[in-house]
Amino acid sequence: MSLRWKIFSLYLIILIVSLVSTGFYLYNYIEKSYLDNVKVNNLMQANMISNFVSRFVGASSYLIEPTIIEYAKQINSRVLFTDTNGKVLVDSAASKEMEGKIIKSYSDIREALKGKGSTSIHDINGVGWAMYAAVPVTVKNNVVGAILISSSIDEVMSLLNSIKYRMIYTFAGIGLIVSILSLLVASFITKPLKRLTDAVNILSQGKLDYKVDVRSNDEIGKLAGAFNKMSLNLMKLDEERKRFVSDASHELKTPLASVKALVGSLIDSRNTDVHFYKEILRDVDSELDRMTRLVNDLLELARMDKIKSVRLKKCEISEIILDVIESLTPLAKTKEINLAFQGKSNVFAEVEADRFYRMVYNIVENGIKYTYNGGNVIVGLKEDENNIYITIADNGMGISEETLPKIFDRFTRGDTARSKKSGGFGLGLAIAKEIIDIHEGKVTVESKVGEGTVFKISIPKKRRN
Ligand SMILES: Nc1ncnc2c1ncn2[C@@H]1O[C@H](COP(=O)(O)OP(=O)(O)OP(=O)(O)O)[C@@H](O)[C@H]1O
Ligand SMILES: [Mg+2]
């Protein structure tokens, strides 16, 4: 069953239960109050007749019959007077048909002869609705007979009947209107859900940037908002992935083409000079090195994408930095760059040593690569209670304002001429950023073209969780 019908049936059940029970309660209440009123009235009149009759029992018993007949006329009812055996002594009706009959079978008479007032309602064939009210006739605390009044309650019954039908029609009307409304409400509630389902289907067919147009401010609206955000992110991820694959293939294509050309020239050459061959093979070798480096970088990035848990170990950070500096000093020397460490020693943090080394290496290497001959690359290290802070500052070429925000993206290189010359792939900082991320650290860059660049990295000493 669809959600719409579920909501609708739930509404309907609640509605029917509440309407029927209110209807029953109301009707019973009205009926009881009307009939109680009539009952009290009839019992009162029966008592009044019984009082008179009891006074006449004995000496003036000849007065009983005319009094009863007179009274019956006044209250527009039939009045019977019985003796203690239930035998009718007086019948106020002109036919007197009940006189002499024993009516002890009437429950009200039996009750009255036991000394209690009693009433009952009867649907008399051909006559209509009547209420019987019977009371005892007592003389000196002895029951000497009973008075039974039978009065028509047709009017009351037909009034109650009309009330009943009116209530049924009104409630049925209300029920109909509310069910139509609830059907509308159910459709209204479920419509955006249907749109969302359609959207998910469209998305799963590959249209990653599909958006749903649900603007409400409720839970469904929020769900739609989350969906739209998700589809936007999926699209971005997809674009990133596509760009990554195309950049990576492009990067591989260049050295492959060089190798192909170099090998081709060897095959075609008639030159038999060994030096010539060696020269070309050296070029092939360096292209192969470049490809290996690229493939290794790509593998490293792919591995870090999958990382869920890092194997952290408490390490002395300045030692790692000094290792980096040691291995990059030859490169710095070729450019007469002053590469130095100016920071605290004995600073410990939980890191994955190999990757941490790689991160510092990539950034310091950039510092050297993108600084003019004779410049400075200074690495600093500080700590506080929770974090360590590394700064890598150079006074080199700097990074242009438009490149700066993209610096950590894969395959981002600054000025192409410059990067071609220095031979980078634009992956060094992407890898460094991933490494900082898996350590739950932060990195910022400040740079000015022609003045230099500062990378500031903070890494928590311990995992927070
Ligand atoms: N210290 C720096 N000074 C000036 N420019 C920098 C500096 N560090 C990075 N850049 C710029 O940022 C770009 C991206 O750096 P990244 O390390 O990711 O790639 P790369 O050095 O070009 O290549 P790779 O590191 O993969 O060999 C560089 O091409 C360079 O233009
Ligand atoms: Mg680099």
Short mmCIF file of C-alpha atoms and ligand atoms in Angstrom, two decimals:
data_model
loop_
_atom_site.label_atom_id
_atom_site.label_comp_id
_atom_site.label_asym_id
_atom_site.label_seq_id
_atom_site.Cartn_x
_atom_site.Cartn_y
_atom_site.Cartn_z
CA MET A 1 0.00 0.00 0.00
CA SER A 2 1.39 3.42 -0.86
CA LEU A 3 2.17 5.94 1.84
CA ARG A 4 -0.63 8.12 0.53
CA TRP A 5 -3.22 5.42 1.11
CA LYS A 6 -1.72 4.53 4.45
CA ILE A 7 -2.05 8.12 5.66
CA PHE A 8 -5.54 8.32 4.21
CA SER A 9 -6.75 5.08 5.83
CA LEU A 10 -5.23 6.10 9.14
CA TYR A 11 -7.12 9.39 8.95
CA LEU A 12 -10.26 7.54 8.02
CA ILE A 13 -10.03 5.07 10.90
CA ILE A 14 -9.40 7.86 13.41
CA LEU A 15 -12.28 9.81 11.92
CA ILE A 16 -14.80 6.96 11.95
CA VAL A 17 -13.90 5.89 15.49
CA SER A 18 -14.16 9.42 16.83
CA LEU A 19 -17.35 10.33 14.96
CA VAL A 20 -19.17 7.10 15.84
CA SER A 21 -18.20 7.21 19.50
CA THR A 22 -19.10 10.90 19.88
CA GLY A 23 -22.37 10.23 18.06
CA PHE A 24 -23.25 7.34 20.33
CA TYR A 25 -22.36 9.23 23.46
CA LEU A 26 -24.28 12.35 22.44
CA TYR A 27 -27.37 10.47 21.33
CA ASN A 28 -27.51 8.33 24.46
CA TYR A 29 -27.09 11.40 26.60
CA ILE A 30 -29.91 13.26 24.85
CA GLU A 31 -32.22 10.22 24.89
CA LYS A 32 -31.60 9.57 28.55
CA SER A 33 -32.23 13.16 29.59
CA TYR A 34 -35.48 13.36 27.61
CA LEU A 35 -36.84 10.04 28.88
CA ASP A 36 -35.72 10.65 32.46
CA ASN A 37 -37.72 13.81 32.40
CA VAL A 38 -40.84 11.98 31.21
CA LYS A 39 -40.28 9.21 33.77
CA VAL A 40 -40.05 11.60 36.70
CA ASN A 41 -43.14 13.39 35.51
CA ASN A 42 -45.19 10.21 35.14
CA LEU A 43 -44.08 8.80 38.48
CA MET A 44 -45.01 12.09 40.11
CA GLN A 45 -48.50 11.97 38.65
CA ALA A 46 -48.92 8.29 39.54
CA ASN A 47 -47.94 9.15 43.11
CA MET A 48 -50.45 11.96 43.25
CA ILE A 49 -53.28 9.63 42.13
CA SER A 50 -52.06 6.97 44.56
CA ASN A 51 -52.29 9.54 47.40
CA PHE A 52 -55.88 10.38 46.60
CA VAL A 53 -56.87 6.79 46.16
CA SER A 54 -55.28 5.73 49.46
CA ARG A 55 -57.37 8.35 51.26
CA PHE A 56 -60.58 6.96 49.74
CA VAL A 57 -59.78 3.27 50.37
CA GLY A 58 -62.31 1.93 52.87
CA ALA A 59 -65.24 4.24 53.75
CA SER A 60 -65.33 6.48 50.65
CA SER A 61 -64.21 3.87 48.08
CA TYR A 62 -67.10 4.92 45.82
CA LEU A 63 -65.07 8.12 45.14
CA ILE A 64 -62.12 6.21 43.76
CA GLU A 65 -63.44 5.56 40.28
CA PRO A 66 -64.67 9.10 39.42
CA THR A 67 -61.46 10.63 40.81
CA ILE A 68 -59.31 8.34 38.71
CA ILE A 69 -61.34 9.04 35.58
CA GLU A 70 -61.18 12.79 36.19
CA TYR A 71 -57.43 12.70 36.73
CA ALA A 72 -56.81 10.50 33.72
CA LYS A 73 -58.63 13.02 31.57
CA GLN A 74 -56.57 15.89 32.97
CA ILE A 75 -53.21 14.26 32.31
CA ASN A 76 -54.37 12.78 29.03
CA SER A 77 -53.33 9.22 30.01
CA ARG A 78 -54.91 5.92 30.83
CA VAL A 79 -54.91 5.05 34.54
CA LEU A 80 -55.45 1.58 36.02
CA PHE A 81 -56.03 0.78 39.70
CA THR A 82 -55.40 -2.79 40.85
CA ASP A 83 -55.79 -4.61 44.12
CA THR A 84 -52.92 -6.48 45.80
CA ASN A 85 -53.43 -9.44 43.46
CA GLY A 86 -52.96 -7.29 40.39
CA LYS A 87 -56.65 -7.45 39.49
CA VAL A 88 -57.79 -4.28 37.74
CA LEU A 89 -60.48 -2.57 39.83
CA VAL A 90 -60.72 0.66 37.84
CA ASP A 91 -59.83 1.34 34.18
CA SER A 92 -60.09 5.03 33.23
CA ALA A 93 -60.64 4.14 29.56
CA ALA A 94 -64.21 4.46 28.37
CA SER A 95 -64.22 0.82 27.23
CA LYS A 96 -63.28 -0.38 30.73
CA GLU A 97 -61.91 -3.39 28.92
CA MET A 98 -59.19 -4.06 31.52
CA GLU A 99 -61.51 -4.15 34.53
CA GLY A 100 -61.55 -7.56 36.19
CA LYS A 101 -58.34 -8.67 34.42
CA ILE A 102 -55.27 -9.68 36.40
CA ILE A 103 -52.20 -7.84 35.19
CA LYS A 104 -49.61 -9.16 37.61
CA SER A 105 -47.62 -10.20 34.57
CA TYR A 106 -46.72 -6.52 34.10
CA SER A 107 -43.33 -6.08 35.70
CA ASP A 108 -44.17 -2.53 36.78
CA ILE A 109 -47.28 -3.78 38.66
CA ARG A 110 -45.22 -6.50 40.37
CA GLU A 111 -42.66 -3.88 41.47
CA ALA A 112 -45.39 -1.51 42.65
CA LEU A 113 -47.07 -4.24 44.69
CA LYS A 114 -43.67 -4.84 46.31
CA GLY A 115 -43.76 -1.18 47.34
CA LYS A 116 -41.46 0.35 44.65
CA GLY A 117 -42.22 2.82 41.88
CA SER A 118 -41.28 1.58 38.40
CA THR A 119 -41.44 2.65 34.75
CA SER A 120 -41.03 0.97 31.39
CA ILE A 121 -41.35 1.81 27.71
CA HIS A 122 -43.42 -0.19 25.23
CA ASP A 123 -44.04 -0.13 21.54
CA ILE A 124 -47.71 -1.07 21.49
CA ASN A 125 -48.92 -2.46 18.22
CA GLY A 126 -51.22 -0.07 16.42
CA VAL A 127 -51.04 2.48 19.22
CA GLY A 128 -47.46 3.65 19.32
CA TRP A 129 -44.90 4.33 21.99
CA ALA A 130 -46.14 4.36 25.58
CA MET A 131 -44.56 4.73 28.97
CA TYR A 132 -45.91 2.77 31.90
CA ALA A 133 -45.38 4.19 35.38
CA ALA A 134 -46.60 2.19 38.36
CA VAL A 135 -46.58 3.07 42.07
CA PRO A 136 -48.01 1.32 45.14
CA VAL A 137 -51.13 2.55 46.93
CA THR A 138 -50.42 2.37 50.66
CA VAL A 139 -52.65 2.75 53.67
CA LYS A 140 -50.86 2.95 57.01
CA ASN A 141 -47.69 1.55 55.46
CA ASN A 142 -49.55 -1.41 53.97
CA VAL A 143 -49.68 -1.86 50.20
CA VAL A 144 -53.36 -2.12 49.31
CA GLY A 145 -53.04 -1.91 45.55
CA ALA A 146 -51.21 -0.23 42.64
CA ILE A 147 -51.75 2.64 40.23
CA LEU A 148 -50.47 2.26 36.65
CA ILE A 149 -50.37 5.22 34.29
CA SER A 150 -49.91 4.54 30.60
CA SER A 151 -49.10 7.67 28.62
CA SER A 152 -48.13 8.14 25.02
CA ILE A 153 -44.53 9.17 24.40
CA ASP A 154 -44.83 9.19 20.63
CA GLU A 155 -43.89 12.83 20.47
CA VAL A 156 -40.74 12.36 22.49
CA MET A 157 -39.81 9.27 20.51
CA SER A 158 -40.29 10.96 17.16
CA LEU A 159 -38.28 13.95 18.40
CA LEU A 160 -35.50 11.61 19.46
CA ASN A 161 -35.73 9.86 16.13
CA SER A 162 -35.37 13.08 14.21
CA ILE A 163 -32.43 14.06 16.39
CA LYS A 164 -30.88 10.67 15.64
CA TYR A 165 -31.22 11.02 11.87
CA ARG A 166 -30.06 14.60 11.93
CA MET A 167 -26.94 13.48 13.79
CA ILE A 168 -26.33 10.63 11.36
CA TYR A 169 -26.61 12.95 8.35
CA THR A 170 -24.45 15.65 9.92
CA PHE A 171 -21.76 13.20 10.97
CA ALA A 172 -21.83 11.48 7.61
CA GLY A 173 -21.42 14.89 5.97
CA ILE A 174 -18.54 15.81 8.24
CA GLY A 175 -17.01 12.38 7.59
CA LEU A 176 -17.23 12.84 3.83
CA ILE A 177 -15.71 16.33 3.88
CA VAL A 178 -12.91 15.31 6.22
CA SER A 179 -12.12 12.21 4.17
CA ILE A 180 -11.87 14.25 1.00
CA LEU A 181 -9.66 16.73 2.82
CA SER A 182 -7.54 13.95 4.24
CA LEU A 183 -7.09 12.47 0.79
CA LEU A 184 -5.91 15.87 -0.41
CA VAL A 185 -3.60 16.24 2.60
CA ALA A 186 -2.19 12.75 2.04
CA SER A 187 -1.51 13.56 -1.61
CA PHE A 188 -0.01 16.89 -0.60
CA ILE A 189 2.33 15.20 1.88
CA THR A 190 3.40 12.40 -0.41
CA LYS A 191 3.77 14.34 -3.63
CA PRO A 192 7.24 15.71 -2.81
CA LEU A 193 8.27 12.21 -1.72
CA LYS A 194 7.26 10.93 -5.12
CA ARG A 195 9.28 13.67 -6.74
CA LEU A 196 12.26 12.71 -4.59
CA THR A 197 11.90 9.05 -5.56
CA ASP A 198 11.80 10.03 -9.23
CA ALA A 199 14.88 12.16 -8.67
CA VAL A 200 16.77 9.28 -7.04
CA ASN A 201 15.88 7.08 -10.02
CA ILE A 202 17.05 9.70 -12.47
CA LEU A 203 20.25 10.14 -10.45
CA SER A 204 20.88 6.41 -10.37
CA GLN A 205 20.60 6.36 -14.16
CA GLY A 206 23.67 8.60 -14.25
CA LYS A 207 22.27 12.11 -14.40
CA LEU A 208 24.37 13.15 -11.43
CA ASP A 209 23.52 16.85 -11.41
CA TYR A 210 19.74 16.30 -11.24
CA LYS A 211 17.97 18.53 -8.72
CA VAL A 212 14.56 18.23 -7.10
CA ASP A 213 12.36 21.27 -6.76
CA VAL A 214 10.92 20.92 -3.26
CA ARG A 215 10.92 24.19 -1.42
CA SER A 216 9.02 23.43 1.75
CA ASN A 217 10.68 24.07 5.06
CA ASP A 218 9.72 20.76 6.67
CA GLU A 219 11.56 17.43 6.97
CA ILE A 220 10.84 16.56 3.35
CA GLY A 221 12.14 19.95 2.25
CA LYS A 222 15.28 19.31 4.24
CA LEU A 223 15.61 15.87 2.70
CA ALA A 224 15.29 17.44 -0.74
CA GLY A 225 17.95 20.00 0.22
CA ALA A 226 20.26 17.20 1.33
CA PHE A 227 19.53 15.34 -1.89
CA ASN A 228 20.40 18.37 -4.00
CA LYS A 229 23.59 18.87 -2.05
CA MET A 230 24.44 15.22 -2.57
CA SER A 231 23.81 15.39 -6.30
CA LEU A 232 25.97 18.50 -6.55
CA ASN A 233 28.78 16.77 -4.65
CA LEU A 234 28.43 13.65 -6.76
CA MET A 235 28.72 15.73 -9.86
CA LYS A 236 31.77 17.54 -8.55
CA LEU A 237 33.36 14.25 -7.55
CA ASP A 238 32.58 12.82 -10.94
CA GLU A 239 34.04 15.81 -12.71
CA GLU A 240 37.11 15.64 -10.48
CA ARG A 241 37.50 11.97 -11.26
CA LYS A 242 37.15 12.54 -14.98
CA ARG A 243 39.63 15.39 -14.89
CA PHE A 244 42.01 13.30 -12.82
CA VAL A 245 41.90 10.41 -15.26
CA SER A 246 42.31 12.67 -18.26
CA ASP A 247 45.18 14.61 -16.63
CA ALA A 248 46.89 11.40 -15.59
CA SER A 249 46.60 9.89 -19.06
CA HIS A 250 47.80 13.13 -20.56
CA GLU A 251 50.83 13.17 -18.27
CA LEU A 252 51.65 9.59 -19.22
CA LYS A 253 51.17 10.28 -22.89
CA THR A 254 53.97 12.85 -23.06
CA PRO A 255 56.83 10.62 -21.79
CA LEU A 256 55.41 7.65 -23.71
CA ALA A 257 55.50 9.69 -26.91
CA SER A 258 59.10 10.77 -26.18
CA VAL A 259 60.14 7.19 -25.51
CA LYS A 260 58.42 6.08 -28.69
CA ALA A 261 60.18 8.82 -30.70
CA LEU A 262 63.56 8.10 -29.11
CA VAL A 263 63.29 4.37 -29.72
CA GLY A 264 62.06 5.05 -33.28
CA SER A 265 65.08 7.21 -33.96
CA LEU A 266 67.31 4.39 -32.73
CA ILE A 267 65.62 1.86 -35.02
CA ASP A 268 65.84 4.14 -38.03
CA SER A 269 69.36 5.36 -37.37
CA ARG A 270 72.25 4.15 -39.45
CA ASN A 271 74.66 5.60 -36.92
CA THR A 272 76.72 2.83 -35.35
CA ASP A 273 78.38 4.99 -32.74
CA VAL A 274 77.85 3.44 -29.29
CA HIS A 275 77.90 6.88 -27.66
CA PHE A 276 74.97 7.96 -29.80
CA TYR A 277 72.96 4.91 -28.66
CA LYS A 278 73.92 5.46 -25.05
CA GLU A 279 72.94 9.09 -25.26
CA ILE A 280 69.49 8.21 -26.57
CA LEU A 281 69.03 5.36 -24.07
CA ARG A 282 69.89 7.76 -21.26
CA ASP A 283 67.07 9.98 -22.46
CA VAL A 284 64.77 6.97 -22.61
CA ASP A 285 65.87 6.05 -19.11
CA SER A 286 65.09 9.50 -17.76
CA GLU A 287 61.65 9.48 -19.41
CA LEU A 288 61.03 6.08 -17.85
CA ASP A 289 62.09 7.49 -14.46
CA ARG A 290 59.61 10.28 -14.91
CA MET A 291 56.83 7.85 -15.74
CA THR A 292 57.73 5.70 -12.75
CA ARG A 293 57.60 8.75 -10.54
CA LEU A 294 54.20 9.71 -11.91
CA VAL A 295 52.80 6.21 -11.49
CA ASN A 296 54.15 6.08 -7.93
CA ASP A 297 52.58 9.42 -7.12
CA LEU A 298 49.25 8.28 -8.56
CA LEU A 299 49.41 5.06 -6.61
CA GLU A 300 50.17 6.97 -3.44
CA LEU A 301 47.12 9.19 -3.99
CA ALA A 302 44.92 6.21 -4.78
CA ARG A 303 46.09 4.47 -1.62
CA MET A 304 45.35 7.52 0.51
CA ASP A 305 41.83 7.75 -0.93
CA LYS A 306 41.15 4.38 0.61
CA ILE A 307 42.76 5.01 3.99
CA LYS A 308 40.35 4.59 6.88
CA SER A 309 42.79 4.18 9.75
CA VAL A 310 46.34 5.48 10.05
CA ARG A 311 49.04 3.68 11.93
CA LEU A 312 50.29 6.48 14.11
CA LYS A 313 53.46 6.27 16.17
CA LYS A 314 55.01 8.76 18.51
CA CYS A 315 57.92 10.32 16.59
CA GLU A 316 60.49 13.01 17.10
CA ILE A 317 59.42 15.57 14.53
CA SER A 318 62.63 17.61 14.29
CA GLU A 319 64.46 14.42 13.42
CA ILE A 320 62.15 13.79 10.48
CA ILE A 321 62.57 17.39 9.34
CA LEU A 322 66.37 17.13 9.60
CA ASP A 323 66.26 13.94 7.52
CA VAL A 324 64.32 15.79 4.83
CA ILE A 325 66.79 18.67 4.91
CA GLU A 326 69.69 16.27 4.66
CA SER A 327 68.35 14.56 1.61
CA LEU A 328 67.42 17.84 -0.10
CA THR A 329 70.68 19.65 0.69
CA PRO A 330 72.37 18.43 -2.53
CA LEU A 331 69.49 19.89 -4.57
CA ALA A 332 69.69 23.13 -2.60
CA LYS A 333 73.44 23.28 -3.19
CA THR A 334 73.01 23.11 -6.95
CA LYS A 335 71.13 26.40 -6.67
CA GLU A 336 73.24 27.75 -3.83
CA ILE A 337 70.13 27.98 -1.73
CA ASN A 338 70.46 28.29 2.01
CA LEU A 339 68.29 25.45 3.35
CA ALA A 340 68.07 25.53 7.15
CA PHE A 341 66.09 24.27 10.12
CA GLN A 342 65.25 26.87 12.75
CA GLY A 343 63.02 25.26 15.30
CA LYS A 344 62.70 23.30 18.50
CA SER A 345 64.07 19.84 18.88
CA ASN A 346 62.52 17.19 21.08
CA VAL A 347 59.06 17.83 19.72
CA PHE A 348 56.96 14.67 19.69
CA ALA A 349 53.74 13.86 17.90
CA GLU A 350 51.87 10.77 16.80
CA VAL A 351 52.44 10.53 13.05
CA GLU A 352 52.92 8.00 10.32
CA ALA A 353 56.65 8.65 9.89
CA ASP A 354 57.06 7.72 6.20
CA ARG A 355 54.14 9.74 5.03
CA PHE A 356 54.99 12.65 7.31
CA TYR A 357 58.50 12.68 5.81
CA ARG A 358 56.98 12.69 2.33
CA MET A 359 54.74 15.63 3.17
CA VAL A 360 57.60 17.79 4.52
CA TYR A 361 59.78 16.66 1.63
CA ASN A 362 57.29 17.70 -1.05
CA ILE A 363 56.83 21.18 0.42
CA VAL A 364 60.51 21.80 1.09
CA GLU A 365 61.38 20.50 -2.38
CA ASN A 366 58.95 23.01 -3.87
CA GLY A 367 60.60 25.74 -1.80
CA ILE A 368 63.92 24.88 -3.39
CA LYS A 369 62.52 24.34 -6.89
CA TYR A 370 60.64 27.61 -6.97
CA THR A 371 63.29 29.81 -5.38
CA TYR A 372 65.92 31.66 -7.38
CA ASN A 373 69.55 30.78 -7.00
CA GLY A 374 71.04 32.05 -3.78
CA GLY A 375 67.68 32.25 -1.98
CA ASN A 376 66.59 30.94 1.41
CA VAL A 377 64.35 28.06 2.43
CA ILE A 378 63.80 27.99 6.17
CA VAL A 379 61.91 25.28 8.06
CA GLY A 380 60.55 26.17 11.51
CA LEU A 381 59.04 23.98 14.23
CA LYS A 382 57.03 24.99 17.30
CA GLU A 383 54.59 23.28 19.60
CA ASP A 384 51.93 23.95 22.19
CA GLU A 385 50.03 21.64 24.46
CA ASN A 386 48.01 19.99 21.70
CA ASN A 387 49.61 20.71 18.35
CA ILE A 388 52.87 20.99 16.53
CA TYR A 389 53.40 23.82 14.04
CA ILE A 390 55.71 23.60 11.04
CA THR A 391 56.48 26.56 8.81
CA ILE A 392 58.29 26.27 5.49
CA ALA A 393 59.20 29.69 4.19
CA ASP A 394 61.10 30.71 1.07
CA ASN A 395 61.91 33.98 -0.62
CA GLY A 396 61.34 32.60 -4.09
CA MET A 397 59.02 33.27 -7.01
CA GLY A 398 55.78 33.17 -5.06
CA ILE A 399 52.43 31.95 -6.32
CA SER A 400 50.01 34.03 -8.33
CA GLU A 401 46.67 34.92 -6.76
CA GLU A 402 44.72 32.85 -9.27
CA THR A 403 46.81 29.70 -8.70
CA LEU A 404 46.90 30.01 -4.92
CA PRO A 405 43.39 28.63 -4.21
CA LYS A 406 44.01 25.62 -6.48
CA ILE A 407 47.47 24.86 -5.20
CA PHE A 408 46.48 21.63 -3.44
CA ASP A 409 44.44 20.27 -6.36
CA ARG A 410 45.83 17.39 -8.33
CA PHE A 411 47.80 18.35 -11.45
CA THR A 412 47.78 22.03 -10.57
CA ARG A 413 50.93 23.70 -11.72
CA GLY A 414 51.79 27.32 -11.68
CA ASP A 415 53.17 29.01 -14.72
CA THR A 416 53.42 26.18 -17.30
CA ALA A 417 56.74 27.31 -18.75
CA ARG A 418 58.18 27.34 -15.28
CA SER A 419 56.82 23.94 -14.30
CA LYS A 420 57.88 22.35 -17.54
CA LYS A 421 61.37 23.50 -16.82
CA SER A 422 61.26 22.11 -13.28
CA GLY A 423 59.49 18.99 -14.54
CA GLY A 424 56.77 18.62 -11.90
CA PHE A 425 53.44 16.93 -12.32
CA GLY A 426 51.51 19.14 -9.94
CA LEU A 427 50.92 16.23 -7.58
CA GLY A 428 53.42 17.03 -4.81
CA LEU A 429 51.12 19.37 -2.88
CA ALA A 430 48.03 17.22 -3.49
CA ILE A 431 49.84 14.34 -1.82
CA ALA A 432 51.08 16.60 0.98
CA LYS A 433 47.53 17.83 1.61
CA GLU A 434 46.14 14.28 1.74
CA ILE A 435 48.84 13.36 4.26
CA ILE A 436 47.99 16.39 6.40
CA ASP A 437 44.30 15.39 6.17
CA ILE A 438 44.83 11.84 7.32
CA HIS A 439 46.71 13.28 10.30
CA GLU A 440 43.71 15.55 10.94
CA GLY A 441 45.94 18.57 10.56
CA LYS A 442 45.56 21.91 8.80
CA VAL A 443 47.61 23.77 6.23
CA THR A 444 47.57 27.35 5.01
CA VAL A 445 49.67 29.16 2.40
CA GLU A 446 50.64 32.77 2.14
CA SER A 447 52.42 33.89 -0.94
CA LYS A 448 53.37 36.97 -2.90
CA VAL A 449 54.71 36.85 -6.41
CA GLY A 450 58.38 37.83 -6.40
CA GLU A 451 58.63 37.84 -2.61
CA GLY A 452 58.17 34.29 -1.47
CA THR A 453 55.89 31.72 0.04
CA VAL A 454 55.13 30.44 3.54
CA PHE A 455 53.37 27.13 4.25
CA LYS A 456 52.00 26.78 7.78
CA ILE A 457 51.07 23.34 8.96
CA SER A 458 49.54 22.32 12.26
CA ILE A 459 49.19 18.69 13.29
CA PRO A 460 47.56 17.44 16.51
CA LYS A 461 50.02 15.65 18.78
CA LYS A 462 47.45 13.00 19.56
CA ARG A 463 44.31 11.77 17.81
CA ARG A 464 41.34 13.44 19.39
CA ASN A 465 39.07 10.41 19.45
N1 LIG B 1 57.18 27.36 -2.59
C1 LIG B 1 56.60 27.64 -3.75
N2 LIG B 1 56.88 28.79 -4.40
C2 LIG B 1 56.27 29.08 -5.58
N3 LIG B 1 55.40 28.30 -6.21
C3 LIG B 1 55.09 27.14 -5.61
C4 LIG B 1 55.67 26.75 -4.37
N4 LIG B 1 55.14 25.56 -4.02
C5 LIG B 1 54.29 25.22 -5.03
N5 LIG B 1 54.27 26.16 -5.97
C6 LIG B 1 53.44 26.12 -7.20
O1 LIG B 1 52.43 25.19 -7.01
C7 LIG B 1 52.40 24.24 -8.05
C8 LIG B 1 51.98 22.89 -7.48
O2 LIG B 1 52.95 22.35 -6.65
P1 LIG B 1 53.14 20.81 -6.56
O3 LIG B 1 54.21 20.50 -5.63
O4 LIG B 1 51.78 20.22 -6.29
O5 LIG B 1 53.49 20.41 -8.04
P2 LIG B 1 54.89 20.49 -8.79
O6 LIG B 1 55.93 20.90 -7.84
O7 LIG B 1 54.68 21.32 -9.98
O8 LIG B 1 55.07 19.00 -9.26
P3 LIG B 1 55.45 17.74 -8.38
O9 LIG B 1 55.55 18.20 -6.98
O10 LIG B 1 54.34 16.80 -8.62
O11 LIG B 1 56.73 17.28 -8.91
C9 LIG B 1 53.79 24.25 -8.60
O12 LIG B 1 53.78 23.90 -9.95
C10 LIG B 1 54.20 25.69 -8.41
O13 LIG B 1 53.75 26.47 -9.50
MG MG B 2 56.27 19.86 -6.04
#
